[in-house]
Amino acid sequence: MNTNRKPFSKDILIIKNIEEVCEKIITKLKEDLKQKLHRRGAVVGISGGIDSSVTFALAVKAFGSKNVLGVMLPERDSSPDSKMLAEELAVKFSVETLVENITGALDGFNCYQRRDEAIARVVSEFDPKVDKSKIEIKQDIAKNIPAIFSITVIKPSGEVISKLLPAREYLQIVASSNFKQRSRMSMLYYHAERLHYAVIGTPNKHEVEQGFFVKYGDGGADVMPIGHLYKTQVYQLAKYLGVPQGIIDRTPTTDTYTAEQTQEDFFYQLPFETMDLIWYGWENNYSASEVAIVMDKTKEEIENIYKSFERKKKTTEYLRMKPIL
Amino acid sequence: MENIKELVREYISGAALSNLGDIKDDTLIFESGLLDSMGLLFLIEFLKDKFDVEVVDDELNPSNFESINSIVDFIQNKVQSKIK
């Protein structure tokens, strides 16, 4: 164990030399594009979320606004805020954008129909024409048991029906929803190839390491410049790079299901500020007792959260694997 | 009870691709990495198909699922409460 390391504290992840960190990422992006990828510009899918906005801003700083294309990829279930915020971002950085609505492609895959059929098998009262739905983890992360998803249906009257998802239906809902990320990836590569650009991926460190991405969907990109940054650090960069305040203030959502759904409810089970610090403690071998005192939790809670991180990292290894040759 | 226990052991060893004898009654099946979250989901499906036991959100506790012993107790309690 490294005995010279800093004592665990709530400030441990704050980037002190933000300019230097940004410059390092920008320099590496330029090198990767020219020396490894041999491309002449960058395509970034922009969703109005914090990660894609920071990635986009870094790409503009690296390659110049004339060599970056921002692509908005809304579909039937997307929040209108996503497009509005993405447009604001593009205007701020003077970058050309395109809107590619992927609803037709998703209809072609029967994405919505396959998802709604699975939901209706679990919640017989589900009416996809008027009801909203989402999947979420309702368990406490501090319980030492793997996470299981529930389906929640919200009727127009406000009535909420929530049930644990059986394996078959869970897998069908996820598999059909993943058409969205994979269709977006296809469209981004279409534009990248026609322009001889590279696709810049937007996942942050948690998404990469906890497996909160779709294999060959948003996980399909040529380079991921913020893949090593904690979410709170992404926010720090956003402020420094001048990302519009509306994007910084927006609660991170999946923007995948018809009902409002935060990333915390869907996957992480912890607020970002808390998760970042405990993840840092876990990966840097800080003892549960040391982290518990700072985070105002019990040692047992931290131990169970550490175990949950271990499980997530292990069960999502498949997503990060390259094809086996 | 022995029958239930052996059925559960057989299921878990099959799902985990491990030898029957390697899984003791008190082996912690998630901590030891025998089953992951999808494994738990398929286990819940097995309990429904084999014993007509339905699991609800509040019952997803380590005390009900962490080992063969705890799963067998959980099944028995659910079956008993159905009979009552």
Coordinates of C-alpha atoms in Angstrom, one line a residue:
Chain A
M1 CA 0.0 0.0 0.0
N2 CA 1.2 3.5 -0.8
T3 CA 1.9 5.2 2.6
N4 CA 2.5 8.6 1.0
R5 CA -0.9 9.0 -0.4
K6 CA -3.3 11.8 0.6
P7 CA -5.7 11.2 3.4
F8 CA -9.2 10.5 2.1
S9 CA -11.3 13.7 1.9
K10 CA -14.3 15.1 0.1
D11 CA -11.9 17.4 -1.9
I12 CA -9.7 14.5 -3.1
L13 CA -11.1 14.6 -6.7
I14 CA -11.1 18.3 -7.2
I15 CA -8.9 19.2 -10.2
K16 CA -6.6 22.0 -9.1
N17 CA -4.9 22.7 -12.4
I18 CA -7.9 22.5 -14.7
E19 CA -6.2 24.3 -17.6
E20 CA -3.3 21.8 -17.6
V21 CA -5.7 18.8 -17.5
C22 CA -7.7 20.2 -20.5
E23 CA -4.5 21.0 -22.4
K24 CA -3.3 17.4 -21.9
I25 CA -6.6 15.9 -23.2
I26 CA -6.6 18.3 -26.2
T27 CA -3.0 17.5 -27.0
K28 CA -3.6 13.8 -26.8
L29 CA -6.8 14.1 -28.9
K30 CA -4.8 15.9 -31.7
E31 CA -2.1 13.2 -31.6
D32 CA -4.6 10.4 -31.6
L33 CA -6.5 11.8 -34.6
K34 CA -3.4 12.5 -36.7
Q35 CA -0.9 9.8 -35.7
K36 CA -3.1 6.9 -34.8
L37 CA -6.5 7.3 -36.5
H38 CA -5.2 9.3 -39.5
R39 CA -8.4 11.3 -39.8
R40 CA -9.0 15.0 -40.5
G41 CA -11.8 15.9 -38.2
A42 CA -14.3 14.7 -35.6
V43 CA -17.9 13.8 -35.4
V44 CA -19.6 14.0 -32.0
G45 CA -23.1 12.9 -31.1
I46 CA -24.5 15.7 -29.0
S47 CA -27.5 15.0 -26.7
G48 CA -27.6 18.1 -24.5
G49 CA -26.1 16.1 -21.7
I50 CA -23.0 17.0 -19.7
D51 CA -20.7 14.2 -21.1
S52 CA -21.3 14.8 -24.8
S53 CA -21.1 18.6 -24.3
V54 CA -17.7 18.4 -22.6
T55 CA -16.4 16.0 -25.2
F56 CA -17.7 18.3 -28.0
A57 CA -16.1 21.3 -26.4
L58 CA -12.7 19.5 -26.1
A59 CA -13.0 18.4 -29.7
V60 CA -13.6 22.0 -30.8
K61 CA -10.6 23.1 -28.8
A62 CA -8.5 20.4 -30.3
F63 CA -9.5 20.5 -34.0
G64 CA -11.1 23.9 -34.4
S65 CA -14.9 24.5 -35.0
K66 CA -14.6 24.0 -38.8
N67 CA -13.3 20.4 -38.3
V68 CA -16.0 19.2 -35.9
L69 CA -19.5 18.1 -36.8
G70 CA -22.1 17.9 -34.1
V71 CA -24.9 15.4 -34.8
M72 CA -28.2 15.4 -32.8
L73 CA -29.9 12.0 -32.9
P74 CA -33.3 12.3 -31.4
E75 CA -36.1 9.7 -31.6
R76 CA -39.7 9.4 -30.6
D77 CA -39.0 9.1 -26.8
S78 CA -36.3 11.8 -26.6
S79 CA -37.0 14.8 -24.4
P80 CA -37.4 18.0 -26.5
D81 CA -34.9 19.6 -24.0
S82 CA -32.1 17.4 -25.4
K83 CA -32.3 19.0 -28.9
M84 CA -32.7 22.5 -27.6
L85 CA -29.7 22.2 -25.3
A86 CA -27.6 20.6 -28.0
E87 CA -28.4 23.4 -30.4
E88 CA -27.4 26.0 -27.7
L89 CA -24.1 24.2 -27.3
A90 CA -23.4 24.1 -31.0
V91 CA -24.2 27.9 -31.3
K92 CA -21.9 28.6 -28.4
F93 CA -19.0 26.8 -30.1
S94 CA -19.9 28.0 -33.6
V95 CA -20.0 24.4 -35.0
E96 CA -22.0 23.0 -37.8
T97 CA -24.7 20.6 -36.7
L98 CA -27.1 18.1 -38.3
V99 CA -30.3 16.6 -36.9
E100 CA -30.8 12.9 -37.8
N101 CA -34.1 11.7 -36.4
I102 CA -33.6 7.9 -35.9
T103 CA -37.3 7.1 -35.2
G104 CA -37.8 5.7 -38.7
A105 CA -34.8 3.4 -38.3
L106 CA -36.0 2.2 -34.9
D107 CA -39.5 1.6 -36.3
G108 CA -37.8 -0.5 -39.0
F109 CA -36.1 -2.6 -36.3
N110 CA -39.5 -2.9 -34.4
C111 CA -37.6 -1.4 -31.5
Y112 CA -40.7 0.2 -29.8
Q113 CA -43.0 -2.8 -30.5
R114 CA -40.5 -5.4 -29.1
R115 CA -39.9 -3.3 -26.0
D116 CA -43.7 -2.6 -25.4
E117 CA -44.6 -6.3 -25.9
A118 CA -42.2 -7.2 -23.1
I119 CA -43.5 -4.5 -20.8
A120 CA -47.1 -5.6 -21.4
R121 CA -46.3 -9.2 -20.5
V122 CA -45.3 -8.0 -17.0
V123 CA -47.8 -5.1 -16.6
S124 CA -51.0 -6.3 -18.4
E125 CA -52.6 -2.8 -17.9
F126 CA -49.8 -1.1 -19.9
D127 CA -51.0 1.0 -22.9
P128 CA -48.0 2.2 -24.9
K129 CA -50.1 4.9 -26.6
V130 CA -50.7 6.8 -23.4
D131 CA -48.6 5.4 -20.6
K132 CA -45.1 6.2 -19.8
S133 CA -42.6 3.6 -18.7
K134 CA -39.0 3.1 -17.5
I135 CA -36.8 0.5 -15.9
E136 CA -35.0 1.2 -12.7
I137 CA -33.1 -0.4 -9.8
K138 CA -35.0 0.2 -6.5
Q139 CA -32.7 -1.7 -4.2
D140 CA -30.4 0.0 -1.7
I141 CA -26.8 -0.3 -3.0
A142 CA -25.7 -0.8 0.6
K143 CA -27.5 -4.1 0.7
N144 CA -25.1 -6.8 -0.2
I145 CA -27.0 -8.4 -3.1
P146 CA -26.8 -7.9 -6.9
A147 CA -29.1 -5.3 -8.4
I148 CA -32.3 -6.4 -10.1
F149 CA -34.4 -4.1 -12.4
S150 CA -38.1 -3.3 -12.0
I151 CA -40.4 -1.9 -14.6
T152 CA -42.4 1.2 -13.7
V153 CA -45.5 2.2 -15.7
I154 CA -47.1 5.6 -15.1
K155 CA -50.7 5.9 -16.2
P156 CA -52.1 9.3 -17.4
S157 CA -54.0 9.5 -14.1
G158 CA -50.7 9.5 -12.3
E159 CA -51.2 5.9 -11.0
V160 CA -47.8 4.1 -10.8
I161 CA -47.5 0.4 -11.3
S162 CA -44.1 -1.1 -10.5
K163 CA -43.0 -4.8 -10.7
L164 CA -39.8 -6.7 -10.6
L165 CA -38.8 -7.7 -14.1
P166 CA -38.4 -11.4 -14.9
A167 CA -35.3 -12.4 -16.8
R168 CA -36.9 -12.9 -20.2
E169 CA -38.7 -9.5 -20.2
Y170 CA -35.8 -7.6 -18.7
L171 CA -33.5 -8.9 -21.5
Q172 CA -36.0 -8.2 -24.2
I173 CA -36.5 -4.6 -23.0
V174 CA -32.8 -3.9 -22.8
A175 CA -32.1 -5.6 -26.1
S176 CA -34.8 -3.6 -27.9
S177 CA -33.8 -0.3 -26.3
N178 CA -30.2 -0.9 -27.3
F179 CA -31.3 -0.4 -30.9
K180 CA -31.3 3.3 -30.1
Q181 CA -27.6 3.5 -29.2
R182 CA -26.6 1.2 -32.0
S183 CA -28.6 3.2 -34.6
R184 CA -26.9 6.3 -33.3
M185 CA -23.5 4.7 -33.7
S186 CA -24.3 3.7 -37.3
M187 CA -25.4 7.2 -38.1
L188 CA -22.3 8.8 -36.5
Y189 CA -20.0 6.5 -38.5
Y190 CA -21.9 7.3 -41.7
H191 CA -21.0 11.0 -41.2
A192 CA -17.5 10.2 -40.0
E193 CA -16.8 8.0 -43.1
R194 CA -18.3 10.5 -45.6
L195 CA -16.1 13.3 -44.2
H196 CA -13.0 11.2 -43.4
Y197 CA -13.5 12.1 -39.7
A198 CA -13.2 10.1 -36.5
V199 CA -16.1 9.4 -34.1
I200 CA -15.3 10.8 -30.7
G201 CA -17.0 8.8 -27.9
T202 CA -18.5 10.5 -24.9
P203 CA -18.5 8.0 -22.0
N204 CA -17.0 9.1 -18.7
K205 CA -15.0 6.9 -16.3
H206 CA -18.1 5.4 -14.5
E207 CA -19.8 4.6 -17.8
V208 CA -16.7 2.8 -19.1
E209 CA -15.7 1.0 -15.9
Q210 CA -19.2 0.1 -14.5
G211 CA -20.4 -0.9 -18.0
F212 CA -23.1 1.8 -18.3
F213 CA -22.9 1.8 -22.1
V214 CA -24.1 -0.3 -25.0
K215 CA -21.6 -2.5 -26.6
Y216 CA -21.2 -1.4 -30.3
G217 CA -23.6 1.5 -29.4
D218 CA -22.4 4.4 -27.4
G219 CA -19.4 2.2 -26.6
G220 CA -18.5 2.2 -30.3
A221 CA -16.1 5.1 -31.0
D222 CA -12.6 5.8 -32.1
V223 CA -11.4 7.6 -29.1
M224 CA -12.9 8.4 -25.7
P225 CA -11.3 11.6 -24.3
I226 CA -13.2 11.8 -21.0
G227 CA -13.2 8.0 -20.3
H228 CA -10.8 8.5 -17.4
L229 CA -12.7 11.4 -15.7
Y230 CA -15.1 11.1 -12.8
K231 CA -18.5 12.7 -13.3
T232 CA -17.8 15.5 -10.8
Q233 CA -14.6 16.2 -12.8
V234 CA -16.5 16.3 -16.0
Y235 CA -18.6 19.1 -14.4
Q236 CA -15.5 20.9 -13.5
L237 CA -14.3 20.8 -17.1
A238 CA -17.7 21.9 -18.3
K239 CA -17.5 25.1 -16.3
Y240 CA -13.9 25.8 -17.4
L241 CA -14.7 25.1 -21.1
G242 CA -17.8 27.3 -21.1
V243 CA -20.5 24.7 -21.6
P244 CA -23.9 26.5 -21.3
Q245 CA -25.3 26.6 -17.8
G246 CA -28.6 24.9 -18.8
I247 CA -26.6 21.8 -19.6
I248 CA -24.6 22.0 -16.4
D249 CA -27.8 22.4 -14.3
R250 CA -29.6 19.5 -16.1
T251 CA -30.0 16.3 -14.1
P252 CA -28.3 13.5 -16.0
T253 CA -30.9 11.2 -17.5
T254 CA -30.8 8.2 -19.8
D255 CA -33.2 9.9 -22.3
T256 CA -34.1 6.4 -23.4
Y257 CA -37.4 5.5 -21.9
T258 CA -40.7 7.4 -22.1
A259 CA -40.9 8.3 -18.4
E260 CA -38.4 10.7 -16.8
Q261 CA -35.5 8.7 -15.5
T262 CA -32.3 9.8 -13.8
Q263 CA -29.1 7.8 -14.3
E264 CA -29.0 7.4 -10.5
D265 CA -32.4 5.5 -10.5
F266 CA -31.5 3.6 -13.7
F267 CA -28.1 2.3 -12.8
Y268 CA -25.8 3.9 -10.3
Q269 CA -28.0 3.8 -7.2
L270 CA -25.9 6.7 -5.7
P271 CA -25.7 10.4 -6.3
F272 CA -22.7 11.3 -8.5
E273 CA -20.9 13.3 -5.8
T274 CA -21.1 10.3 -3.4
M275 CA -20.3 7.6 -6.0
D276 CA -17.3 9.4 -7.4
L277 CA -15.6 9.6 -3.9
I278 CA -16.5 6.0 -2.9
W279 CA -15.3 4.7 -6.3
Y280 CA -12.0 6.6 -5.8
G281 CA -11.7 5.1 -2.3
W282 CA -12.4 1.6 -3.7
E283 CA -10.0 1.7 -6.6
N284 CA -7.2 3.3 -4.6
N285 CA -7.5 0.8 -1.7
Y286 CA -8.7 3.2 1.0
S287 CA -10.1 1.2 3.9
A288 CA -13.9 1.2 4.3
S289 CA -13.4 2.7 7.8
E290 CA -11.4 5.6 6.4
V291 CA -14.0 6.3 3.7
A292 CA -17.0 5.8 6.0
I293 CA -15.9 8.6 8.4
V294 CA -15.6 11.1 5.6
M295 CA -18.8 10.0 3.8
D296 CA -20.9 9.9 7.0
K297 CA -21.8 6.2 6.4
T298 CA -21.1 3.1 8.4
K299 CA -18.1 0.8 7.6
E300 CA -20.5 -1.9 6.6
E301 CA -22.3 0.3 4.1
I302 CA -19.0 1.2 2.5
E303 CA -18.0 -2.4 2.4
N304 CA -21.2 -3.3 0.7
I305 CA -20.9 -0.5 -1.8
Y306 CA -17.3 -1.7 -2.5
K307 CA -18.7 -5.2 -3.2
S308 CA -21.4 -3.7 -5.5
F309 CA -18.6 -1.9 -7.5
E310 CA -16.6 -5.1 -7.7
R311 CA -19.7 -7.0 -9.0
K312 CA -20.6 -4.3 -11.5
K313 CA -17.0 -4.2 -12.9
K314 CA -16.9 -8.0 -13.1
T315 CA -20.3 -8.6 -14.6
T316 CA -19.7 -5.9 -17.3
E317 CA -16.3 -7.1 -18.4
Y318 CA -18.0 -8.7 -21.4
L319 CA -19.0 -5.2 -22.6
R320 CA -15.4 -4.0 -22.6
M321 CA -13.9 -7.1 -24.2
K322 CA -12.6 -7.0 -27.8
P323 CA -13.7 -9.9 -30.0
I324 CA -11.7 -13.0 -29.0
L325 CA -9.5 -14.1 -31.9
Chain B
M1 CA -36.4 -30.1 2.7
E2 CA -33.5 -32.2 1.5
N3 CA -35.1 -32.4 -1.8
I4 CA -35.6 -28.7 -2.1
K5 CA -32.0 -28.2 -1.0
E6 CA -30.6 -30.6 -3.6
L7 CA -32.8 -29.1 -6.4
V8 CA -31.4 -25.6 -5.5
R9 CA -27.9 -26.9 -5.3
E10 CA -28.2 -28.6 -8.6
Y11 CA -29.6 -25.5 -10.2
I12 CA -26.9 -23.2 -8.9
S13 CA -24.1 -25.6 -9.8
G14 CA -25.5 -25.9 -13.3
A15 CA -25.9 -22.1 -13.7
A16 CA -22.4 -21.5 -12.3
L17 CA -20.9 -24.3 -14.4
S18 CA -19.4 -25.7 -11.2
N19 CA -19.2 -29.1 -9.6
L20 CA -22.1 -30.1 -7.3
G21 CA -19.7 -30.8 -4.4
D22 CA -18.0 -27.4 -4.6
I23 CA -21.1 -25.6 -3.3
K24 CA -21.6 -26.0 0.4
D25 CA -24.9 -25.1 2.1
D26 CA -23.4 -21.9 3.5
T27 CA -21.2 -20.9 0.5
L28 CA -21.9 -17.2 -0.2
I29 CA -23.1 -17.6 -3.8
F30 CA -22.8 -13.9 -4.8
E31 CA -19.7 -13.0 -2.8
S32 CA -17.9 -16.1 -4.1
G33 CA -18.8 -15.1 -7.7
L34 CA -20.9 -18.2 -8.5
L35 CA -23.8 -16.0 -9.6
D36 CA -24.0 -12.4 -10.7
S37 CA -27.0 -10.1 -11.2
M38 CA -28.2 -12.0 -14.2
G39 CA -27.6 -15.2 -12.3
L40 CA -29.9 -13.9 -9.5
L41 CA -32.5 -13.0 -12.1
F42 CA -32.5 -16.5 -13.5
L43 CA -32.5 -18.0 -10.0
I44 CA -35.7 -16.0 -9.3
E45 CA -37.2 -17.4 -12.5
F46 CA -36.2 -20.9 -11.4
L47 CA -38.0 -20.4 -8.0
K48 CA -41.1 -19.4 -9.8
D49 CA -41.0 -22.3 -12.3
K50 CA -40.0 -25.0 -9.8
F51 CA -41.7 -24.0 -6.6
D52 CA -44.3 -21.5 -7.7
V53 CA -42.5 -18.9 -5.5
E54 CA -42.8 -15.3 -6.5
V55 CA -40.2 -12.8 -5.3
V56 CA -41.1 -9.1 -4.7
D57 CA -38.8 -6.1 -4.3
D58 CA -38.7 -6.1 -0.5
E59 CA -37.6 -9.7 -0.4
L60 CA -34.4 -9.1 -2.3
N61 CA -32.2 -9.3 0.7
P62 CA -29.0 -11.1 1.4
S63 CA -30.8 -13.0 4.2
N64 CA -33.1 -14.6 1.6
F65 CA -30.5 -15.3 -1.2
E66 CA -26.9 -15.3 0.0
S67 CA -26.5 -19.1 0.3
I68 CA -28.3 -22.4 -0.4
N69 CA -29.4 -22.4 3.2
S70 CA -31.0 -19.0 3.0
I71 CA -32.7 -19.8 -0.3
V72 CA -34.2 -23.0 1.1
D73 CA -35.5 -21.1 4.2
F74 CA -36.9 -18.5 2.0
I75 CA -38.7 -21.0 -0.2
Q76 CA -40.1 -22.8 2.9
N77 CA -41.4 -19.6 4.4
K78 CA -43.1 -18.6 1.2
V79 CA -44.7 -22.0 0.8
Q80 CA -45.8 -22.0 4.4
S81 CA -47.4 -18.5 4.1
K82 CA -49.2 -19.7 1.0
I83 CA -50.7 -22.7 2.9
K84 CA -51.8 -20.4 5.8

